[in-house]
PDB file of C-alpha atoms in Angstrom:
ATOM      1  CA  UNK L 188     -21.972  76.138  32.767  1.00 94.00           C
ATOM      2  CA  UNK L 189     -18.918  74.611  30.916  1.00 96.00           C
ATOM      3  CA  UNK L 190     -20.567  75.160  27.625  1.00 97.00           C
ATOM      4  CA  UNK L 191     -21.752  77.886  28.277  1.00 98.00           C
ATOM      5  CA  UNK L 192     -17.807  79.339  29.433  1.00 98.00           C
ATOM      6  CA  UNK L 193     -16.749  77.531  26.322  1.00 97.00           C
ATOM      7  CA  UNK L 194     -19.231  79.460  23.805  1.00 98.00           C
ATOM      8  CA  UNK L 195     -18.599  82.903  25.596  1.00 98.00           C
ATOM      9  CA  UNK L 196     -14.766  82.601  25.218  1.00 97.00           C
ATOM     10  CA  UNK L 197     -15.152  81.567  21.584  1.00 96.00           C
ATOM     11  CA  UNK L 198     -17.242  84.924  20.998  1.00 96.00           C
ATOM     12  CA  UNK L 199     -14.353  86.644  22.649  1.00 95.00           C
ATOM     13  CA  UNK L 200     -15.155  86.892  25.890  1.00 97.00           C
ATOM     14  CA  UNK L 201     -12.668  87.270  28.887  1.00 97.00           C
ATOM     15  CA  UNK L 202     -14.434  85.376  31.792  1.00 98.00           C
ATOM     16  CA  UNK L 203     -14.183  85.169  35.311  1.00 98.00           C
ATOM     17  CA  UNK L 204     -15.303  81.361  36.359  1.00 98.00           C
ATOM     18  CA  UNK L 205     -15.831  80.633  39.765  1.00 98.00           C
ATOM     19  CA  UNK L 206     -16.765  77.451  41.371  1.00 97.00           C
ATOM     20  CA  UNK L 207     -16.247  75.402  45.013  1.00 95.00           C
ATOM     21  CA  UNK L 208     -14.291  72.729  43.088  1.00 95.00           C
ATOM     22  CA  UNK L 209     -11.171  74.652  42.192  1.00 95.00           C
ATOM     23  CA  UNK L 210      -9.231  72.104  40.743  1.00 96.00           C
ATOM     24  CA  UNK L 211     -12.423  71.379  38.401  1.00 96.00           C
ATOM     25  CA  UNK L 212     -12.589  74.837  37.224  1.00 97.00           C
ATOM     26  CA  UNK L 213      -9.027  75.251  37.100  1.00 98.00           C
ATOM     27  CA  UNK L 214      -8.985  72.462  34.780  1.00 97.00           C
ATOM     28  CA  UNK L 215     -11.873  74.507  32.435  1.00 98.00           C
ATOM     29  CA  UNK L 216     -10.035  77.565  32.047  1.00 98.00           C
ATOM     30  CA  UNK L 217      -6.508  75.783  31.426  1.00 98.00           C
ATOM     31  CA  UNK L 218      -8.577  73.812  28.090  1.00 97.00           C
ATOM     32  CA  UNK L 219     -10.234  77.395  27.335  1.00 98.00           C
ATOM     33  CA  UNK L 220      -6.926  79.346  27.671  1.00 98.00           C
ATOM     34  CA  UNK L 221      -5.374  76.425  25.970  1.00 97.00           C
ATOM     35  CA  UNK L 222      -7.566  76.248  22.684  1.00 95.00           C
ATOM     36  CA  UNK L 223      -7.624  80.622  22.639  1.00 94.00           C
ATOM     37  CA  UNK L 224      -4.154  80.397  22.914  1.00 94.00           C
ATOM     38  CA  UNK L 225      -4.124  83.233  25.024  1.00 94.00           C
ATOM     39  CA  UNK L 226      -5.284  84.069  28.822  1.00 94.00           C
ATOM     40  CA  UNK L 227      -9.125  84.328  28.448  1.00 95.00           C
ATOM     41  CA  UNK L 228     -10.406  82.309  31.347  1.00 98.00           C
ATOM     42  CA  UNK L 229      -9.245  83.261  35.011  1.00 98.00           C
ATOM     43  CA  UNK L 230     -10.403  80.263  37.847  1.00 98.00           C
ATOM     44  CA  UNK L 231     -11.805  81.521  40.814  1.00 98.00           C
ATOM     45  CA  UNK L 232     -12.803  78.943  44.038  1.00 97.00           C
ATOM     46  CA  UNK L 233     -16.307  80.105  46.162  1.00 97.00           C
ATOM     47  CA  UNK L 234     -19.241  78.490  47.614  1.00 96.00           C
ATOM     48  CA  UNK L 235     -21.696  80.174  46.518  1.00 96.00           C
ATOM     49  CA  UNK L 236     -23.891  79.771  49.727  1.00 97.00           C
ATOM     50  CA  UNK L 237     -20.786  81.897  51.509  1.00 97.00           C
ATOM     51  CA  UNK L 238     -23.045  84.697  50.852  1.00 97.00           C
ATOM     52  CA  UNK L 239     -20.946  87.184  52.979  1.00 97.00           C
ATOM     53  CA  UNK L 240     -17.577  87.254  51.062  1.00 97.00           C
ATOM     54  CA  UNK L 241     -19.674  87.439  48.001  1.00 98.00           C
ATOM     55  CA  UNK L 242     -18.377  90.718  47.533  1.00 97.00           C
ATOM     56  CA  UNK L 243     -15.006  90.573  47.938  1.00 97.00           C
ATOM     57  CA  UNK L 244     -14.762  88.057  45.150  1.00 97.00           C
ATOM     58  CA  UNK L 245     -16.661  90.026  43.049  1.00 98.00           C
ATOM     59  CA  UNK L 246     -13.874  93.187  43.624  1.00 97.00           C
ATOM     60  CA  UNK L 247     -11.006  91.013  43.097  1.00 97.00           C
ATOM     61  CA  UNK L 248     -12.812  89.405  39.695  1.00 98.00           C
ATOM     62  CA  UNK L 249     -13.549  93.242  38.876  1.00 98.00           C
ATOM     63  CA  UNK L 250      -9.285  93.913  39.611  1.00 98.00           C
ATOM     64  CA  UNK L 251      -8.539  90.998  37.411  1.00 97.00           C
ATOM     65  CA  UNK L 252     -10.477  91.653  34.241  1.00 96.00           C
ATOM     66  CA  UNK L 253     -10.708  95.386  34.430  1.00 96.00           C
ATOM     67  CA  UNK L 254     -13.915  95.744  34.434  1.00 96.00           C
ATOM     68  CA  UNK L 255     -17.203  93.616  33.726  1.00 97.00           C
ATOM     69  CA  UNK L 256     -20.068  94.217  31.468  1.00 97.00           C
ATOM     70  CA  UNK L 257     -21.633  90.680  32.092  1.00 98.00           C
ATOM     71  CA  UNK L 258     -22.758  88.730  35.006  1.00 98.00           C
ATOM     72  CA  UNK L 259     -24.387  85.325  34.271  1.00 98.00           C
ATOM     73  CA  UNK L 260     -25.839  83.260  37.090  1.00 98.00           C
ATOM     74  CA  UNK L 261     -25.832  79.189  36.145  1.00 96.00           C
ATOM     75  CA  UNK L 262     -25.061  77.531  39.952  1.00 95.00           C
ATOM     76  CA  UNK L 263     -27.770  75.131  41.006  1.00 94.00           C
ATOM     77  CA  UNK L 264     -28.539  72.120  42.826  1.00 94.00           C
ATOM     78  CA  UNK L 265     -31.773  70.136  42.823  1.00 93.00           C
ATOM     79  CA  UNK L 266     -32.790  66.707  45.385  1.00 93.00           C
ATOM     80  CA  UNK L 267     -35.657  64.155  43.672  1.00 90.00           C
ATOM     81  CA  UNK L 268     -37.730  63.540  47.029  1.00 92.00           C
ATOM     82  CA  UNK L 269     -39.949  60.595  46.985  1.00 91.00           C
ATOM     83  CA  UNK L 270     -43.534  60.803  46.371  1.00 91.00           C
ATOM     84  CA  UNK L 271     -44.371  60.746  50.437  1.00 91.00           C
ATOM     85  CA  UNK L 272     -40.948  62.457  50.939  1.00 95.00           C
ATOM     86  CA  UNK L 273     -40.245  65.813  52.989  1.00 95.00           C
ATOM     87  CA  UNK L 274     -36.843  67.045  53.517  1.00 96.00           C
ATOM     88  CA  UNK L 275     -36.399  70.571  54.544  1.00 97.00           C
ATOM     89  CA  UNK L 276     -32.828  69.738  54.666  1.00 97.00           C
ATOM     90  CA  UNK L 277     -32.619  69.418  50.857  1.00 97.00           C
ATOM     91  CA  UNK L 278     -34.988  72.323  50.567  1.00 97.00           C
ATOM     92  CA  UNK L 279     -33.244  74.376  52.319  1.00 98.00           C
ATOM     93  CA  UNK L 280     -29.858  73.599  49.858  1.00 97.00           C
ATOM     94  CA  UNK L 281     -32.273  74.452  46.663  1.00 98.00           C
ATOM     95  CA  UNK L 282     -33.050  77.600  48.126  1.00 98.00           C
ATOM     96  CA  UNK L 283     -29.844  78.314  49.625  1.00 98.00           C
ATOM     97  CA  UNK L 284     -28.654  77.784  45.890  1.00 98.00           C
ATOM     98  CA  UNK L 285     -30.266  78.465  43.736  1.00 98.00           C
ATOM     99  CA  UNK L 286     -32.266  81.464  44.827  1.00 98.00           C
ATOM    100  CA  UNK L 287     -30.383  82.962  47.411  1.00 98.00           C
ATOM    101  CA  UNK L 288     -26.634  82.780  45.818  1.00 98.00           C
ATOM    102  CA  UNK L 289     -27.936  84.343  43.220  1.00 98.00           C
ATOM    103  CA  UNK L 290     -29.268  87.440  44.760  1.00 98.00           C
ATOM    104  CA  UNK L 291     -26.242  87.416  46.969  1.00 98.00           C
ATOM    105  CA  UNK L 292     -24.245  87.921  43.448  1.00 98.00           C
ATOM    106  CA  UNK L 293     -26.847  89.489  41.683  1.00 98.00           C
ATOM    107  CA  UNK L 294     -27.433  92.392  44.267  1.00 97.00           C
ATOM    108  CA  UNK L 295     -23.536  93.088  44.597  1.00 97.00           C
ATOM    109  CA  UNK L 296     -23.588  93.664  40.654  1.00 98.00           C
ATOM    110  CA  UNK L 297     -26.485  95.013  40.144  1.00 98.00           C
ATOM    111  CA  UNK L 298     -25.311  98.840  41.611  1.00 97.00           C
ATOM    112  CA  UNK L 299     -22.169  98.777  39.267  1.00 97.00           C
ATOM    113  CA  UNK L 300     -24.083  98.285  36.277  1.00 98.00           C
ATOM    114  CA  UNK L 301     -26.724 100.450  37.276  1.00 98.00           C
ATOM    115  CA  UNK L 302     -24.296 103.545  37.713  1.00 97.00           C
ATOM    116  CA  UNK L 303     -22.551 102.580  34.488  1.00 97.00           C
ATOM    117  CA  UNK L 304     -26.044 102.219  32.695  1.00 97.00           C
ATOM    118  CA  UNK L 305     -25.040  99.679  31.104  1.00 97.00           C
ATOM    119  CA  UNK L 306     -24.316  95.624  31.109  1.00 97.00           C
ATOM    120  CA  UNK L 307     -26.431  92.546  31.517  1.00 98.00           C
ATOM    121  CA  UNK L 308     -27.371  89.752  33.897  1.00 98.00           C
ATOM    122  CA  UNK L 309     -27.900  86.498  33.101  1.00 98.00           C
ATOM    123  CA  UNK L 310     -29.921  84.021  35.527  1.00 98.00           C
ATOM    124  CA  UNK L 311     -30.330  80.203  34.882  1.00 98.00           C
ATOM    125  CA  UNK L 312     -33.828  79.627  36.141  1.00 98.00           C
ATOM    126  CA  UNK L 313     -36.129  76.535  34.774  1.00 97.00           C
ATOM    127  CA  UNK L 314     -39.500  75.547  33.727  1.00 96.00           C
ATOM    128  CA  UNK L 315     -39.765  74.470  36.766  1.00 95.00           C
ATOM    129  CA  UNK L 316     -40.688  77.217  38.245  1.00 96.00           C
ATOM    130  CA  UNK L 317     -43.675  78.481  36.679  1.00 96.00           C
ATOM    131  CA  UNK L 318     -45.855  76.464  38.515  1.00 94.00           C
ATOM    132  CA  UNK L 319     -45.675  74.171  41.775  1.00 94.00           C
ATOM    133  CA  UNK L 320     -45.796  70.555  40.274  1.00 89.00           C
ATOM    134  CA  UNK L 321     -46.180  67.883  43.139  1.00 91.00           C
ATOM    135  CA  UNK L 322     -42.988  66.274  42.048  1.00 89.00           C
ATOM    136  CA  UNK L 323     -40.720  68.343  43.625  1.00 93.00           C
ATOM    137  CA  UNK L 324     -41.595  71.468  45.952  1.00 96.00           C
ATOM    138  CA  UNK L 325     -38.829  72.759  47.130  1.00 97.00           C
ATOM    139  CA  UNK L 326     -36.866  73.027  43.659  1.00 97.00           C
ATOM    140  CA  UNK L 327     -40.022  74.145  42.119  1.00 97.00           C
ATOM    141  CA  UNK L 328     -40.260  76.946  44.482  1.00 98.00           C
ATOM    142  CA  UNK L 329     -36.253  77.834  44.482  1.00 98.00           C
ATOM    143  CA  UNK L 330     -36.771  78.301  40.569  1.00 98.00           C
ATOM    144  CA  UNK L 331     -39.842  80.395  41.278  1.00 98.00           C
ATOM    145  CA  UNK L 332     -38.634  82.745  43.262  1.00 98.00           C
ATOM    146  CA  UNK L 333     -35.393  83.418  41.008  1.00 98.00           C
ATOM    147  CA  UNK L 334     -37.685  83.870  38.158  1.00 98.00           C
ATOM    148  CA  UNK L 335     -39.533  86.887  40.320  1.00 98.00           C
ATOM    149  CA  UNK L 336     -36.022  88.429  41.376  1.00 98.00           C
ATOM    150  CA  UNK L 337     -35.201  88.062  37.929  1.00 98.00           C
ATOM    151  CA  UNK L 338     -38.483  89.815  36.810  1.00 98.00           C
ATOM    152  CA  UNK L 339     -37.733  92.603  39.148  1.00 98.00           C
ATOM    153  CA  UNK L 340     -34.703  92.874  38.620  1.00 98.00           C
ATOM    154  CA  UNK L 341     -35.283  93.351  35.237  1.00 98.00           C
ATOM    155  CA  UNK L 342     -38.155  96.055  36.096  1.00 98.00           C
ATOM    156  CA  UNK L 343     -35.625  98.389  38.405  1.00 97.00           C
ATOM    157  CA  UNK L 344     -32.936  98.101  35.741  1.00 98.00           C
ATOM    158  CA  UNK L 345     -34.102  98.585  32.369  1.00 97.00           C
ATOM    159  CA  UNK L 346     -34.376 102.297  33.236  1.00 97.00           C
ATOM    160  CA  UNK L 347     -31.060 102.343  33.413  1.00 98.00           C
ATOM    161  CA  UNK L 348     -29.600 100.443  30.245  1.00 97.00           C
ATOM    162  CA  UNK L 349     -28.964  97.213  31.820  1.00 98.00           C
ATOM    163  CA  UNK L 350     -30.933  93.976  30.503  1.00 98.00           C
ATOM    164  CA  UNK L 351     -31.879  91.021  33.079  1.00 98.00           C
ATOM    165  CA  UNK L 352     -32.351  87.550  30.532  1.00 98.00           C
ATOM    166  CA  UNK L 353     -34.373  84.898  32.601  1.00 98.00           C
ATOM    167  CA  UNK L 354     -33.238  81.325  30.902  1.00 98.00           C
ATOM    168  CA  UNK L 355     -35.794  78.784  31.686  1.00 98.00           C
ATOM    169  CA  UNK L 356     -34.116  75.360  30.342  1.00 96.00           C
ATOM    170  CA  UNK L 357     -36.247  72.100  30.295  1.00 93.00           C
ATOM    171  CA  UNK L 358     -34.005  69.021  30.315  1.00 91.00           C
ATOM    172  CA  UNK L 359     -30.631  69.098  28.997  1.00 93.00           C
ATOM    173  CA  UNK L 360     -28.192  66.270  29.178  1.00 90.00           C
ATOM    174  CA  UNK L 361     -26.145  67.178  32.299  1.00 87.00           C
ATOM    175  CA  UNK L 362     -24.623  64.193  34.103  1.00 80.00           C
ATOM    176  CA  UNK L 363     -26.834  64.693  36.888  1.00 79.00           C
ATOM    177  CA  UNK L 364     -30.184  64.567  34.341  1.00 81.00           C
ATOM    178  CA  UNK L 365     -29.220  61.950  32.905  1.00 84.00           C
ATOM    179  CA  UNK L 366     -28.446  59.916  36.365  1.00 81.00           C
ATOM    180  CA  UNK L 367     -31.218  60.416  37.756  1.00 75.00           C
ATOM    181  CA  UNK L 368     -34.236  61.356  35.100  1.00 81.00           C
ATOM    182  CA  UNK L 369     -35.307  58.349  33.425  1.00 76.00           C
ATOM    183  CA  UNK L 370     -37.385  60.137  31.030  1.00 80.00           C
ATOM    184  CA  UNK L 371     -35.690  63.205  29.174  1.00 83.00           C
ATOM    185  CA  UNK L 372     -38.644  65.110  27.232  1.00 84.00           C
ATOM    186  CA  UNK L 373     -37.173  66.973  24.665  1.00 90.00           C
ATOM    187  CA  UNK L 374     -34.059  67.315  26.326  1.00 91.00           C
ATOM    188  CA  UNK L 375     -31.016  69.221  24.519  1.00 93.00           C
ATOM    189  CA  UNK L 376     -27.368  69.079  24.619  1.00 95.00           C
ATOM    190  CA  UNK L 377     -25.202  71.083  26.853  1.00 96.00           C
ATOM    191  CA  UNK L 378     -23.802  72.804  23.504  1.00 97.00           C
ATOM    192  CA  UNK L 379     -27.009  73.518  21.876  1.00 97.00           C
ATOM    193  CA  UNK L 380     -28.369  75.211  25.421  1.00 97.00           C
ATOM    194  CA  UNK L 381     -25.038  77.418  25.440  1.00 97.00           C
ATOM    195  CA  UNK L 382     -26.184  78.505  21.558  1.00 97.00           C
ATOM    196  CA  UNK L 383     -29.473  79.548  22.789  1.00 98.00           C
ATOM    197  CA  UNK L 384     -28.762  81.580  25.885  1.00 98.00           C
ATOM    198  CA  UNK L 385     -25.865  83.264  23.813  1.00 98.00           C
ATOM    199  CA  UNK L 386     -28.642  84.445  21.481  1.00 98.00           C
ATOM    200  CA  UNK L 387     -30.718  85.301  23.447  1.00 98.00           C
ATOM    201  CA  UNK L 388     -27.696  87.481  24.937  1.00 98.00           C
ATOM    202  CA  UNK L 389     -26.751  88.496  22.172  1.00 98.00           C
ATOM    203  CA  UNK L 390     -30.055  90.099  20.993  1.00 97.00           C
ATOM    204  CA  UNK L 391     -31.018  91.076  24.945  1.00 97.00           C
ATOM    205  CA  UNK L 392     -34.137  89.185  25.685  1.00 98.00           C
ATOM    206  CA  UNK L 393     -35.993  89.266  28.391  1.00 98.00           C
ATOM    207  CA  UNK L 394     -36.899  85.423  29.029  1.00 98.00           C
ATOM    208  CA  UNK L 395     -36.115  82.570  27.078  1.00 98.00           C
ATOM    209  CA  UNK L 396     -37.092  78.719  27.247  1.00 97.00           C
ATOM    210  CA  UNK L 397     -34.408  76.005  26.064  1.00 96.00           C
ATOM    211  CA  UNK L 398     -35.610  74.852  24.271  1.00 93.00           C
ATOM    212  CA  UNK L 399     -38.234  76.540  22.478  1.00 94.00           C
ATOM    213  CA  UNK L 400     -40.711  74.326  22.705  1.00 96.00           C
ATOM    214  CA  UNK L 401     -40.863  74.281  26.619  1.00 95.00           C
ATOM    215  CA  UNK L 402     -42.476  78.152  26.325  1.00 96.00           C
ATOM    216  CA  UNK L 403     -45.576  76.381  25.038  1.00 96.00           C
ATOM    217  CA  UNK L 404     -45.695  73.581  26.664  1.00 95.00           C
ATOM    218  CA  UNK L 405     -45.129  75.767  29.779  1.00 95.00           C
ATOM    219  CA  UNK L 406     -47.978  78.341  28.645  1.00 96.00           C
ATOM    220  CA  UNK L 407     -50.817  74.983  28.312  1.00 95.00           C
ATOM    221  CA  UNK L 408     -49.254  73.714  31.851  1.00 94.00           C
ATOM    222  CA  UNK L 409     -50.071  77.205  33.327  1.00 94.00           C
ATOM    223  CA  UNK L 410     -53.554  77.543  32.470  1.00 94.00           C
ATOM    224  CA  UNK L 411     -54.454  74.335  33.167  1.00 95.00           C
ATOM    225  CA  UNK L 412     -57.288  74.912  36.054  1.00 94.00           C
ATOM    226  CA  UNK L 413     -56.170  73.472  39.550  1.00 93.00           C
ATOM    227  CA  UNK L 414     -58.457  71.105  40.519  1.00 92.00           C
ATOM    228  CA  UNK L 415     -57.364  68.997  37.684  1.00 92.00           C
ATOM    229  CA  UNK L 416     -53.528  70.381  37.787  1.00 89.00           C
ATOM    230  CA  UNK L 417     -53.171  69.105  41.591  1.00 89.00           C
ATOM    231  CA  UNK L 418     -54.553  65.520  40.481  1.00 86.00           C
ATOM    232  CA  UNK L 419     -51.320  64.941  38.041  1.00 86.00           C
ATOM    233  CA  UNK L 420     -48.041  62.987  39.109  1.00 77.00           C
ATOM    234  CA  UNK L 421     -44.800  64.904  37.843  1.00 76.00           C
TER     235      UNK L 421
END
């Protein structure tokens, strides 16, 4: 998400960047606005799983910049059960997350660009969820069921001039992948995942892996039959 603020203000972007940490985001925009020289990054404190006053920080965010032609959707949280772990608790955050904050946001923005028949969403989803691994269930299935939305999404808007991008990252080198994944398979930089989603912005695409190679890797892990899929570990 930082790069990804980063890359958008350097393409001249005037964002909106809202977060539960304020003093974290605060801190973002002051070293965007700072490097700009100019105001191009306003901080905005929300947890996202406050799903009702979703839209009234949308309207203010609206008030502030004038306008928006861009929504991109990059919260997330994810819980690494054990093997012979099950903890709706932690599902429940994934879900709350990760799939339902963004329809919360995605819904409220989705009418405004509709009418104006133009714009574009942007939703972080992952490899993860194009099929149920036995590693993880409940992120696996939070990831699926943005992808759908997304697809959807995409489906009711196109009609109407607005582009939905699905981003489907593999690893990248967050500090939270790199805590707690102890083997990073083709994993990317933060900075190198912000160049390909901006890209893929740039030239509206529908669905994009980060990086690339995780769209064929992801295409063998999907037809691999059942019966032998449910017998592997990750």
């Amino acid at each position: 998400g930082s790069a990804l603020s980063r890359k958008l203000a350097r393409e001249g972007f005037t964002l909106a960047l809202v977060d539960r940490n304020r003093s974290a985001v605060q801190f973002l925009c002051d070293e965007i606005n700072r490097i700009a020289g100019e105001p191009r990054a306003l901080a905005y404190e929300h947890d996202i799983t406050q799903y009702d006053s979703t839209p009234d920080i949308l309207r203010r965010i609206i008030a502030d910049l004038g306008g928006l032609d861009t929504l991109v959707y990059i919260a997330g949280v994810i819980h690494f059960p054990d093997m012979d772990e099950f903890n709706f608790t932690e599902d429940h955050k994934m879900v709350g997350v990760n799939l339902l904050g963004a329809m919360a946001w995605m819904s409220a923005a989705a009418p405004l660009f509709q009418s104006a028949k133009s714009g574009q969403i942007v939703g972080v989803s992952s490899v993860a969820g194009d099929r149920g691994r036995v590693g993880n269930p409940g992120y696996n299935a939070s990831k699926a069921g943005l992808t759908n939305y997304l697809e959807a999404l995409r489906n009711r808007l196109t009609r109407h001039g607005v582009n939905v991008l699905t981003v489907k990252p593999g690893f990248v080198k967050t500090t939270a992948t790199l805590k707690n994944v102890k083997k990073l398979l083709f994993a990317v930089e933060p900075e190198t995942a912000a160049d390909l989603i901006w890209d893929g912005m740039k030239k509206r695409k529908q669905t994009i892996y980060v990086a690339g190679i995780w769209k064929w890797i992801m295409l063998a892990i999907r037809h691999v039959p059942s019966v032998i899929f449910r017998r592997t570990s990750f």
